[in-house]
PDB file of C-alpha atoms in Angstrom:
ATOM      1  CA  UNK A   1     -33.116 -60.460  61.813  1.00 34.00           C
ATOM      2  CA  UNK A   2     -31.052 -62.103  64.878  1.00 34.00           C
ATOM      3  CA  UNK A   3     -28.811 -60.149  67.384  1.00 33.00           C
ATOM      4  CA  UNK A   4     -25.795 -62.007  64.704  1.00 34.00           C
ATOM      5  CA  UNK A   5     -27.027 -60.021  61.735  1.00 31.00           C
ATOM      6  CA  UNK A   6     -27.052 -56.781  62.988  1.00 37.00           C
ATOM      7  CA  UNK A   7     -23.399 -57.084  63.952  1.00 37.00           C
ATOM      8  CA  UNK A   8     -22.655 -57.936  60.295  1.00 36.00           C
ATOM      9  CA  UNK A   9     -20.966 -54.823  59.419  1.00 35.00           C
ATOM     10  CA  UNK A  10     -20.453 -53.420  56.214  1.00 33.00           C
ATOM     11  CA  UNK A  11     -17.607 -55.433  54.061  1.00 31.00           C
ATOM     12  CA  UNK A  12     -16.083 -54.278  50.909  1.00 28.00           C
ATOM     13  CA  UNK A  13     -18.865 -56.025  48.622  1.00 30.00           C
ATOM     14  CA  UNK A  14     -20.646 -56.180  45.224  1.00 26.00           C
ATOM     15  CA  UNK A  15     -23.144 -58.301  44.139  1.00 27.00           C
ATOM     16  CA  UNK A  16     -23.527 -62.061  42.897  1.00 27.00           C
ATOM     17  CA  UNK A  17     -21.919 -65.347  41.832  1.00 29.00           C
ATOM     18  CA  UNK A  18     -19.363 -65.749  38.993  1.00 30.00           C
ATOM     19  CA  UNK A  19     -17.112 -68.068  36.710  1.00 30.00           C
ATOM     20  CA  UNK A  20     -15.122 -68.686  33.780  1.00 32.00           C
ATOM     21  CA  UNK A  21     -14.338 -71.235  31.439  1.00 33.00           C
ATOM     22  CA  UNK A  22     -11.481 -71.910  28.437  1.00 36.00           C
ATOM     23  CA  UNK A  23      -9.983 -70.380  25.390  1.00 36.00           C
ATOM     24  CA  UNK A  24      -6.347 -71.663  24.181  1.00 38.00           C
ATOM     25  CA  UNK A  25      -3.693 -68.996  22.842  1.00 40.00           C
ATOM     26  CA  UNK A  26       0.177 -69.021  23.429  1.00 43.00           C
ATOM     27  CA  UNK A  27       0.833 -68.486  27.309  1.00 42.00           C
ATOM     28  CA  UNK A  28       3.712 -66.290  26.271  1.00 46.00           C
ATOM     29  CA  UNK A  29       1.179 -63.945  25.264  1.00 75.00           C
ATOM     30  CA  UNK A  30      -1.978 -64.822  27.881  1.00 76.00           C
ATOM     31  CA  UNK A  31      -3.011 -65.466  31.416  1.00 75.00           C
ATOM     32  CA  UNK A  32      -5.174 -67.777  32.961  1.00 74.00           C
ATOM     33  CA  UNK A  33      -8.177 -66.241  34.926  1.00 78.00           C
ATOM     34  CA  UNK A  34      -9.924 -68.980  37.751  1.00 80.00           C
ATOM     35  CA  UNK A  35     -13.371 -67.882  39.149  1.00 82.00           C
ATOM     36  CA  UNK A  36     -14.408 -69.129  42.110  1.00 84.00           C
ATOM     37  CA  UNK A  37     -17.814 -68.451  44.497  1.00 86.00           C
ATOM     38  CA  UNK A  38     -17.592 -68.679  48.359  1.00 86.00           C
ATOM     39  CA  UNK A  39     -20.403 -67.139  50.450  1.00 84.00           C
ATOM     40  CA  UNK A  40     -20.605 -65.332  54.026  1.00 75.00           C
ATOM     41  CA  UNK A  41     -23.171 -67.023  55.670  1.00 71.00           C
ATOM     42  CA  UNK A  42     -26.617 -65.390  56.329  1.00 72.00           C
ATOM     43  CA  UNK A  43     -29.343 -66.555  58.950  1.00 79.00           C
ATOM     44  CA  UNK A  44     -30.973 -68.372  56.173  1.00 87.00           C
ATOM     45  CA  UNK A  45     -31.528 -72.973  55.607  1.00 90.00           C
ATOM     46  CA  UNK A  46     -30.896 -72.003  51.811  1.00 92.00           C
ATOM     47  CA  UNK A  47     -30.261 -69.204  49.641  1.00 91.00           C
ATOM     48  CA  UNK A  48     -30.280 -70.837  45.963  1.00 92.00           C
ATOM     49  CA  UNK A  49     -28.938 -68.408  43.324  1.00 89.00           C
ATOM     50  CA  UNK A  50     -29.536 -69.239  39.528  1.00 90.00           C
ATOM     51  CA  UNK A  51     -26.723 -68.696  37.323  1.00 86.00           C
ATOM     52  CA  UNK A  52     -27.325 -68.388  33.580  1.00 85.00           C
ATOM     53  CA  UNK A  53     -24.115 -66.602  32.170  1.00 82.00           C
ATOM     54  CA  UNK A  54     -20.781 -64.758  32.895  1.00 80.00           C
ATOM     55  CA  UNK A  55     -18.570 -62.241  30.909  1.00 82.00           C
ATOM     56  CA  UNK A  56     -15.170 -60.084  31.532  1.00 85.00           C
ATOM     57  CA  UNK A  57     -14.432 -56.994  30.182  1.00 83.00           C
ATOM     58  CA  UNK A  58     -10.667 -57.057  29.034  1.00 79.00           C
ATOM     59  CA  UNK A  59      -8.383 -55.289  27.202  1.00 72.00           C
ATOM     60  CA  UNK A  60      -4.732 -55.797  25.933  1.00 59.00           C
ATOM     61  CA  UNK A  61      -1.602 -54.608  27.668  1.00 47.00           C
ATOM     62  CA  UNK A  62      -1.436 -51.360  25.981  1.00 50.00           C
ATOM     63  CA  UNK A  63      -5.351 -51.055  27.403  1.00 50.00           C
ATOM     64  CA  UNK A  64      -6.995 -50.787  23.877  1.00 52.00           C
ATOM     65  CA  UNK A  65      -9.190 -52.992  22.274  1.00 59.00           C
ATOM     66  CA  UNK A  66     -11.769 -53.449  25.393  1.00 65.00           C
ATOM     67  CA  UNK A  67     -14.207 -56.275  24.815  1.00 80.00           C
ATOM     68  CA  UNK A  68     -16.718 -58.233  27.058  1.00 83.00           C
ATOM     69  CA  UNK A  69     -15.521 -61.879  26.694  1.00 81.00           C
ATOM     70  CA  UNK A  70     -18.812 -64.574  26.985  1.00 76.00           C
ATOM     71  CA  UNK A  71     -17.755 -67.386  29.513  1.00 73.00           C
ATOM     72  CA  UNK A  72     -18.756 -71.110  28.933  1.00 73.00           C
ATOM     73  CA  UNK A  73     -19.869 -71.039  32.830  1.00 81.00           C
ATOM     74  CA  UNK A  74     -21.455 -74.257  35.067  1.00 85.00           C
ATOM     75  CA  UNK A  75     -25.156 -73.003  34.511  1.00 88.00           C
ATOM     76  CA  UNK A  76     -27.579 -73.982  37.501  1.00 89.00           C
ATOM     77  CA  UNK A  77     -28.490 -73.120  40.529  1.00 93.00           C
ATOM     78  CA  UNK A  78     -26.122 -72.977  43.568  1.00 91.00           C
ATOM     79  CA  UNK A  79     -27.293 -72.895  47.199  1.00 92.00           C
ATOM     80  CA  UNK A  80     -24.466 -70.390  48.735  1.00 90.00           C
ATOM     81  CA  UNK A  81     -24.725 -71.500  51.803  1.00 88.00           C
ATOM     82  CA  UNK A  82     -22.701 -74.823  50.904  1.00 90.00           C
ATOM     83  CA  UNK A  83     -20.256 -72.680  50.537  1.00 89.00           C
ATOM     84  CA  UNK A  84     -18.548 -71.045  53.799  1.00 84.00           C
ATOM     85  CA  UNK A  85     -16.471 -70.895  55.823  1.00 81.00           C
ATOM     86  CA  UNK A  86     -13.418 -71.608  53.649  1.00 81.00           C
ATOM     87  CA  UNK A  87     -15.462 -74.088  51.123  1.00 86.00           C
ATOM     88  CA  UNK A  88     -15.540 -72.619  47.337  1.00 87.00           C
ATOM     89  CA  UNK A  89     -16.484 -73.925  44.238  1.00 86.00           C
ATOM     90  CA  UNK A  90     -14.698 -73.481  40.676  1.00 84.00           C
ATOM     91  CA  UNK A  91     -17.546 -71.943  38.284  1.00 83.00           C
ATOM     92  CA  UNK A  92     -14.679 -71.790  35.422  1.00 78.00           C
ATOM     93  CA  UNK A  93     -11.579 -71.059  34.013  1.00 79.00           C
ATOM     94  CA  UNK A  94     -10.389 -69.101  31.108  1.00 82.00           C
ATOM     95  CA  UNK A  95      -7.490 -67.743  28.760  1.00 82.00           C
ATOM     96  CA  UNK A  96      -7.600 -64.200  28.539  1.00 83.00           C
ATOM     97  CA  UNK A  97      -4.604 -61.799  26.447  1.00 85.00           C
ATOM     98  CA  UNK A  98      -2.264 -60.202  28.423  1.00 82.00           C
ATOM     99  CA  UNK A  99      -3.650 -56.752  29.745  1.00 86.00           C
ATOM    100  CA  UNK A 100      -6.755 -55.307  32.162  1.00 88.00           C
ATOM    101  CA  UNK A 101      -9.690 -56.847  33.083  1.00 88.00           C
ATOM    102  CA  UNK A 102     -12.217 -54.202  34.319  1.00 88.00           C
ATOM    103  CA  UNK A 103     -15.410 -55.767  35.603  1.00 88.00           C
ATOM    104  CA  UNK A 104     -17.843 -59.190  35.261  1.00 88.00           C
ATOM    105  CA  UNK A 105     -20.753 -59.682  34.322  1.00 85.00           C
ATOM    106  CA  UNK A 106     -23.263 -61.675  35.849  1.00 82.00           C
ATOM    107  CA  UNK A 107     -26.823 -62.795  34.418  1.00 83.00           C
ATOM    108  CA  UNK A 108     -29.351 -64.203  36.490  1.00 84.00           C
ATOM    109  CA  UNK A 109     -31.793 -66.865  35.943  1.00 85.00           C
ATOM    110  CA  UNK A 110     -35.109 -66.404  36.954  1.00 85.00           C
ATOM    111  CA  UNK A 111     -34.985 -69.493  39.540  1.00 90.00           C
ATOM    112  CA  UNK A 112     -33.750 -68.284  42.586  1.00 90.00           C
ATOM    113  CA  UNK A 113     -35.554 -68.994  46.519  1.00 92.00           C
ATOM    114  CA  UNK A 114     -34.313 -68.818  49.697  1.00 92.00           C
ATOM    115  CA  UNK A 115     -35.561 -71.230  52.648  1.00 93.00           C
ATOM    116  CA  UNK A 116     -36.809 -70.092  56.080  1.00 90.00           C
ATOM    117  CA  UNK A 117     -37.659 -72.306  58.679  1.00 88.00           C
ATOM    118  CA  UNK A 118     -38.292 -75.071  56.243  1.00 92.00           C
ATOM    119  CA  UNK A 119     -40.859 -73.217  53.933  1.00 92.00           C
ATOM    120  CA  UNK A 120     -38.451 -72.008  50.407  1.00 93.00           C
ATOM    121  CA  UNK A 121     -39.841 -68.470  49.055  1.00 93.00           C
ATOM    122  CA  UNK A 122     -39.206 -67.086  45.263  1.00 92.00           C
ATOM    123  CA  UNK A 123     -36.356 -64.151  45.598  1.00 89.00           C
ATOM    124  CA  UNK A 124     -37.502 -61.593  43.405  1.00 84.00           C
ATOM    125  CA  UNK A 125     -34.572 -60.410  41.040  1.00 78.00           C
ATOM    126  CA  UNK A 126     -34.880 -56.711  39.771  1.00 71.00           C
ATOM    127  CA  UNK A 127     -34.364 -56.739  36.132  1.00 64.00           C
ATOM    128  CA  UNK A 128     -30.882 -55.010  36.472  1.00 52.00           C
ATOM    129  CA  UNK A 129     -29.591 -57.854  37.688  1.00 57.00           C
ATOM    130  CA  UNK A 130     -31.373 -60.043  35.092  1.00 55.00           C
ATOM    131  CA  UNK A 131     -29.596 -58.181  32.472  1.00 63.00           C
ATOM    132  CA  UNK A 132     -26.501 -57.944  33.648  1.00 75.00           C
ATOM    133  CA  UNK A 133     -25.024 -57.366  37.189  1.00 81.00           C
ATOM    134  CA  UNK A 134     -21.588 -55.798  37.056  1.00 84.00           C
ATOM    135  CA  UNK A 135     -18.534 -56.835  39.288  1.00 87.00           C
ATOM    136  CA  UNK A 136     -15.757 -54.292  39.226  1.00 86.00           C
ATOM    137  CA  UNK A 137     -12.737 -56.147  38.993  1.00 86.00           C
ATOM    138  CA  UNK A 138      -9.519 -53.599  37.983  1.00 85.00           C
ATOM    139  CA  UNK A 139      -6.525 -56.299  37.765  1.00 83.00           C
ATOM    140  CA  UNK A 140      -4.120 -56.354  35.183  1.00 82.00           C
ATOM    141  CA  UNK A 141      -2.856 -59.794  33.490  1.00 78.00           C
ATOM    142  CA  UNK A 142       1.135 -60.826  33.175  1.00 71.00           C
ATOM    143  CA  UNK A 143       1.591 -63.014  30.296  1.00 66.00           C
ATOM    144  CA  UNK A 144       2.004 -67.006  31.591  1.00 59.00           C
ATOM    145  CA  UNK A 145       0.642 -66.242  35.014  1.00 62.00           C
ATOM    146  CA  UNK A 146      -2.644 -67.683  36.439  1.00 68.00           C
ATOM    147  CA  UNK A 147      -5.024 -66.008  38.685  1.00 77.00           C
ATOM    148  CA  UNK A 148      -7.614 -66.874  40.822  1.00 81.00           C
ATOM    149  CA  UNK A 149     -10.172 -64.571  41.598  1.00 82.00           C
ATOM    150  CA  UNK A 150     -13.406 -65.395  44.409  1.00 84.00           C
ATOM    151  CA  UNK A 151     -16.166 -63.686  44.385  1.00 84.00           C
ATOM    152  CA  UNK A 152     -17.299 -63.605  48.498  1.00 86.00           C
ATOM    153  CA  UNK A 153     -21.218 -63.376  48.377  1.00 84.00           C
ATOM    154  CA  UNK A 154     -22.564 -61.798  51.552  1.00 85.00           C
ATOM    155  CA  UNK A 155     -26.188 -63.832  51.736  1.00 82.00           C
ATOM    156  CA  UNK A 156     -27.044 -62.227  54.900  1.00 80.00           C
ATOM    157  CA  UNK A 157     -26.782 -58.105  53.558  1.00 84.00           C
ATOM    158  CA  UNK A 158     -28.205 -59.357  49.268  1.00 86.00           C
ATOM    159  CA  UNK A 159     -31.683 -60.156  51.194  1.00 88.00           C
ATOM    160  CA  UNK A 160     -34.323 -58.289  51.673  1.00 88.00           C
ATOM    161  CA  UNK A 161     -37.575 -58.608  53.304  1.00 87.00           C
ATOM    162  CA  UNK A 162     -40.224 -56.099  52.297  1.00 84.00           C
ATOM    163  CA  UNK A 163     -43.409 -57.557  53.435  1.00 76.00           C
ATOM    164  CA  UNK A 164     -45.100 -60.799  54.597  1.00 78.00           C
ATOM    165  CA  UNK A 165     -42.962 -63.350  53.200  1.00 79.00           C
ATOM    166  CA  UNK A 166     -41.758 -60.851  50.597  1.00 88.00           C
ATOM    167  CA  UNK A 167     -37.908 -61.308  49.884  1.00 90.00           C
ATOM    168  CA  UNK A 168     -35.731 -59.391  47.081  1.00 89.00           C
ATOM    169  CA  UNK A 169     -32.238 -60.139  45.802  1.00 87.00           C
ATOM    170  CA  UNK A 170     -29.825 -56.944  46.158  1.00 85.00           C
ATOM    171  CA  UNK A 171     -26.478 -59.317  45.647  1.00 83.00           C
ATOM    172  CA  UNK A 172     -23.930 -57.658  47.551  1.00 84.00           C
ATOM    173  CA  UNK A 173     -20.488 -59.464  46.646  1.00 85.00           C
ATOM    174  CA  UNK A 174     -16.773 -58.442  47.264  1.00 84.00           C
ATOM    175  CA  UNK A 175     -14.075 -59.838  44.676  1.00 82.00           C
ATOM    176  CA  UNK A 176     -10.689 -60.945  46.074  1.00 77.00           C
ATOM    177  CA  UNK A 177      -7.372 -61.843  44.428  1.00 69.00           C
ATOM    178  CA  UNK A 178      -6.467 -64.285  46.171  1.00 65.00           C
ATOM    179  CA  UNK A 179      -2.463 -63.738  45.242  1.00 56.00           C
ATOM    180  CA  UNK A 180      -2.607 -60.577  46.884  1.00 49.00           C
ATOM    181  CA  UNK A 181      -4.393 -61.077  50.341  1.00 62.00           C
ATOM    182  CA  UNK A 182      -3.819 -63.443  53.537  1.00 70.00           C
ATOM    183  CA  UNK A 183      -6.559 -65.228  56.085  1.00 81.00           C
ATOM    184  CA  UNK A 184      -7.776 -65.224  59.310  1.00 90.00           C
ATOM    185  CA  UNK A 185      -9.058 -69.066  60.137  1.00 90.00           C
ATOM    186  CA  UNK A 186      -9.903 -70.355  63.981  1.00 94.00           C
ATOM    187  CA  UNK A 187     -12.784 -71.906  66.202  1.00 96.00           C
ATOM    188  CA  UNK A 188     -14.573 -70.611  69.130  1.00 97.00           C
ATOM    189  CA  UNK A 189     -15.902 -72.140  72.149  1.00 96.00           C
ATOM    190  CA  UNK A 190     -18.978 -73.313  72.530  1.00 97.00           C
ATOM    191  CA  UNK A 191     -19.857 -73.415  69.292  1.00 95.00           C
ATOM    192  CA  UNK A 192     -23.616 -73.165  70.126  1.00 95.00           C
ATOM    193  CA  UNK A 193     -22.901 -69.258  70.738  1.00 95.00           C
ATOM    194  CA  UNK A 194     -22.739 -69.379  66.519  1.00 93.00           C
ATOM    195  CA  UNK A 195     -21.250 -65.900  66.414  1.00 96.00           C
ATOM    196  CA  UNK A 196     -21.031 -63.094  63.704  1.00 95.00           C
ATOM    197  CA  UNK A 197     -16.988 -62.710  63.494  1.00 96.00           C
ATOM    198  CA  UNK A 198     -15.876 -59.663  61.832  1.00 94.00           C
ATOM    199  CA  UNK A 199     -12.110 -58.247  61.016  1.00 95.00           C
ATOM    200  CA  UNK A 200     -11.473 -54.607  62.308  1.00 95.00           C
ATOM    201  CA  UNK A 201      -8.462 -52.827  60.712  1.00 93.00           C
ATOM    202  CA  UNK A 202      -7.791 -49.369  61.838  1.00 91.00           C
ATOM    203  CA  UNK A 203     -11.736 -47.927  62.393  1.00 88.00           C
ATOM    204  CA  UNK A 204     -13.158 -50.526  59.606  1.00 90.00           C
ATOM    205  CA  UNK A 205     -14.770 -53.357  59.509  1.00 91.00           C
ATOM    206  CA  UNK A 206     -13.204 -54.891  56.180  1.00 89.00           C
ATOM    207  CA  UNK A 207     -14.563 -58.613  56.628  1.00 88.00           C
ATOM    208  CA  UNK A 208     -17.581 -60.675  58.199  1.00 90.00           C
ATOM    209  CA  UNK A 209     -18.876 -64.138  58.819  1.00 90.00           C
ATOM    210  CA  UNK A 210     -20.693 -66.741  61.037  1.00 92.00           C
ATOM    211  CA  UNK A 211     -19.139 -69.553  62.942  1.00 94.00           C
ATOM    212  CA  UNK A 212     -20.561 -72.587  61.477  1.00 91.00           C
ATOM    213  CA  UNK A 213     -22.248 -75.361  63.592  1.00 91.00           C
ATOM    214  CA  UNK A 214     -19.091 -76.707  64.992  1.00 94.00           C
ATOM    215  CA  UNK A 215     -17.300 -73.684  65.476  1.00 95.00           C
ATOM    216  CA  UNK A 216     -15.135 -72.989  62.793  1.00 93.00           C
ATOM    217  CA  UNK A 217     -14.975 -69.935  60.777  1.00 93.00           C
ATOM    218  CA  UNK A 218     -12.958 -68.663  58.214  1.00 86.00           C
ATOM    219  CA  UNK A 219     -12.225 -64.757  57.013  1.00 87.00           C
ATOM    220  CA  UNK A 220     -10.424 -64.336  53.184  1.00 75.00           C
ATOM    221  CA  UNK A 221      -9.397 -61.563  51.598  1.00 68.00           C
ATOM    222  CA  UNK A 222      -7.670 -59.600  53.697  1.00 81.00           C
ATOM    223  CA  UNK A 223      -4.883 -57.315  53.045  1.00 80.00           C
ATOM    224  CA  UNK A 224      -1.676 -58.063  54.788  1.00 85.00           C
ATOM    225  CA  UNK A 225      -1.297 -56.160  58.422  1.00 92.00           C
ATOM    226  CA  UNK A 226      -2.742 -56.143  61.882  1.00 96.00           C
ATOM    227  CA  UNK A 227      -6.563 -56.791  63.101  1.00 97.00           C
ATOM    228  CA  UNK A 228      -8.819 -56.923  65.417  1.00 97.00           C
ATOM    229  CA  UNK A 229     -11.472 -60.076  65.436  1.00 97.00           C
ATOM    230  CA  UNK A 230     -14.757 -59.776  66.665  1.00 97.00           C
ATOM    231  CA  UNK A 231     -17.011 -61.778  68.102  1.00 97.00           C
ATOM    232  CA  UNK A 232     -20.931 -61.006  68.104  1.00 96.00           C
ATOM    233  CA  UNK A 233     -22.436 -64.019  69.505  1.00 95.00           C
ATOM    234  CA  UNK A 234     -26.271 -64.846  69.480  1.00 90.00           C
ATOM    235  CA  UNK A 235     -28.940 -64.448  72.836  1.00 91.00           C
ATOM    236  CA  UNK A 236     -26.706 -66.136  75.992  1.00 94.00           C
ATOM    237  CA  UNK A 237     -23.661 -64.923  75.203  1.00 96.00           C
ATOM    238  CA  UNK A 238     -21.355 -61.781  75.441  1.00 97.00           C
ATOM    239  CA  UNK A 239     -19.609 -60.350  72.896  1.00 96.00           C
ATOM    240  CA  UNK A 240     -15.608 -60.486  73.159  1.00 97.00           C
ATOM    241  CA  UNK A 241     -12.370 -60.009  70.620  1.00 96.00           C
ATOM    242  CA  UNK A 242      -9.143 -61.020  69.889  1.00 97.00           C
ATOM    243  CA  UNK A 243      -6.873 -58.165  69.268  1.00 97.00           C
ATOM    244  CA  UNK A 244      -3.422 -57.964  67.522  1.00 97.00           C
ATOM    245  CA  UNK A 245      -3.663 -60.996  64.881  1.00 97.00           C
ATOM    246  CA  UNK A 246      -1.373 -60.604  61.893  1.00 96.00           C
ATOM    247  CA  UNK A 247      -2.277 -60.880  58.848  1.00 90.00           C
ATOM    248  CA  UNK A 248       0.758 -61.643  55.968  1.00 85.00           C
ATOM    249  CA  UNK A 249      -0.152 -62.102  52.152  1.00 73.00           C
ATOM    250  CA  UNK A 250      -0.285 -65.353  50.520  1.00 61.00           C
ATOM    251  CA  UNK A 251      -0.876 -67.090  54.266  1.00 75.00           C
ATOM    252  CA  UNK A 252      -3.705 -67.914  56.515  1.00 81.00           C
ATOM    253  CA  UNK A 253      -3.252 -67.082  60.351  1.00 90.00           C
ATOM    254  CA  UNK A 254      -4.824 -69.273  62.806  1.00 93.00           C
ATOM    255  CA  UNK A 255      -6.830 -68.152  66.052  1.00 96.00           C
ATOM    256  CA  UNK A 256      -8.402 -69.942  68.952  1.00 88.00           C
ATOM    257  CA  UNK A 257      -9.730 -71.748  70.307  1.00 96.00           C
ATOM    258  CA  UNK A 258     -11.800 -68.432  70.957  1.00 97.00           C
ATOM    259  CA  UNK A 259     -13.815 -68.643  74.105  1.00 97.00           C
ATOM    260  CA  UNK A 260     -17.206 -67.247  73.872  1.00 97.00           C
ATOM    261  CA  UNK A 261     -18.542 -65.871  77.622  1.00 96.00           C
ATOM    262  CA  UNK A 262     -21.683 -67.335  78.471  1.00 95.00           C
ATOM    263  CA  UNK A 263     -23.889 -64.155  80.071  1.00 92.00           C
ATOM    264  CA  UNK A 264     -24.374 -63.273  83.525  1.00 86.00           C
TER     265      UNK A 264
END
């Protein structure tokens, strides 16, 4: 792996994509769940993830009744890395009774590859996650309110390489809600020094990505208070950080331009 992936630190995380679709009821007496995939970007031309279905575990307000809930989900495969830095996609939407959802589910298809340096290799997918990967979740519903919940996939840490052209799936994803966590967006300069950029609060690292091409990146799902950004840039450069950058709930702080040192 590159210089960049080893500074990926660890990041709140589970494992694999997710969605919802629709039900009707009274919105007096239900809430509507959105599910939404982004992706931290990995040192990878394509990681392409087969979804085949999706349920939620809920239960009503008095937290009785718990039932896993099949989704109508957009089956197909979905190359993650389309979606970072900031991109997502909608997988699905639902209506749900008022009350506690507990974890997803997520089932696998079997056609899932990842591409390196133009040549695309079968990810073997334990059957574990065939059956059924579970996404802890632990939100409670309010009747006529909508929620959107993203599921961050961390490409670079779900991959593993154990042998000559050997790669398993180990999804590692970390589920946000969004209502209850701010941003941290910017740009660094130049944005050939494509660095890992991680969010320190306190001694832990609670957040990772990879500038993209241009220089942008983008870091969601963080709880309001104050960080420090990293910057982990690839052979050339030196590392540097930004220190002090507040983070408030419901907002998205802005950094940069970032200037990356070139190395002496």
């Amino acid at each position: 792996m590159t210089k960049a992936l080893n500074w990926m630190c660890s990041c709140v995380s589970l494992s694999l994509l997710l969605f919802v679709a629709s039900c009707s009821k009274d919105s007096s007496q239900t809430a509507t769940l959105q599910v939404r995939l982004t992706d931290a970007p990995g040192d990878y031309q394509e990681v392409n993830i087969d979804i085949d279905s999706v349920k939620v575990s809920s239960s009503n307000t008095s937290g009785s009744n718990s039932s896993w809930v099949g989704l109508d989900v957009k089956k197909g495969v979905y190359n993650l890395l389309d979606l970072t830095n900031g991109l997502d996609t909608l997988l699905g939407t639902t209506v749900l009774p008022a009350g506690k959802i507990t974890q997803l589910r997520l089932v696998l298809g079997s056609n899932n590859t990842v591409k390196v340096a133009g040549q695309s290799y079968p990810l073997s997918t334990p059957s574990a996650q065939q059956s059924g990967l579970k996404i802890l979740i632990n939100t409670t519903l309010s009747a006529g309110v909508t929620y959107k919940i993203t599921l961050d996939f961390d490409a670079a840490r779900s991959i593993v390489v154990t042998g000559n052209s050997n790669y398993i799936l180990k999804p590692v994803i970390r589920s946000v809600v969004e209502a209850q966590i701010g941003s941290i967006q910017g740009t660094v300069t130049p944005a050939a020094a494509t660095p890992a950029v991680y969010a320190i609060h306190g001694s832990d690292t609670v957040a990772s990505t990879f500038a993209d091409d241009s220089g942008k990146f983008f870091l969601r799902g963080l709880a309001a208070g104050t960080y420090n950004v990293g910057f982990a840039p690839k052979t050339g450069y030196d590392p540097t950080s930004v220190s002090n950058v507040t983070v408030t709930v419901g907002n998205v702080t802005a950094i940069g331009p970032v200037a990356i040192p070139v190395h002496q």
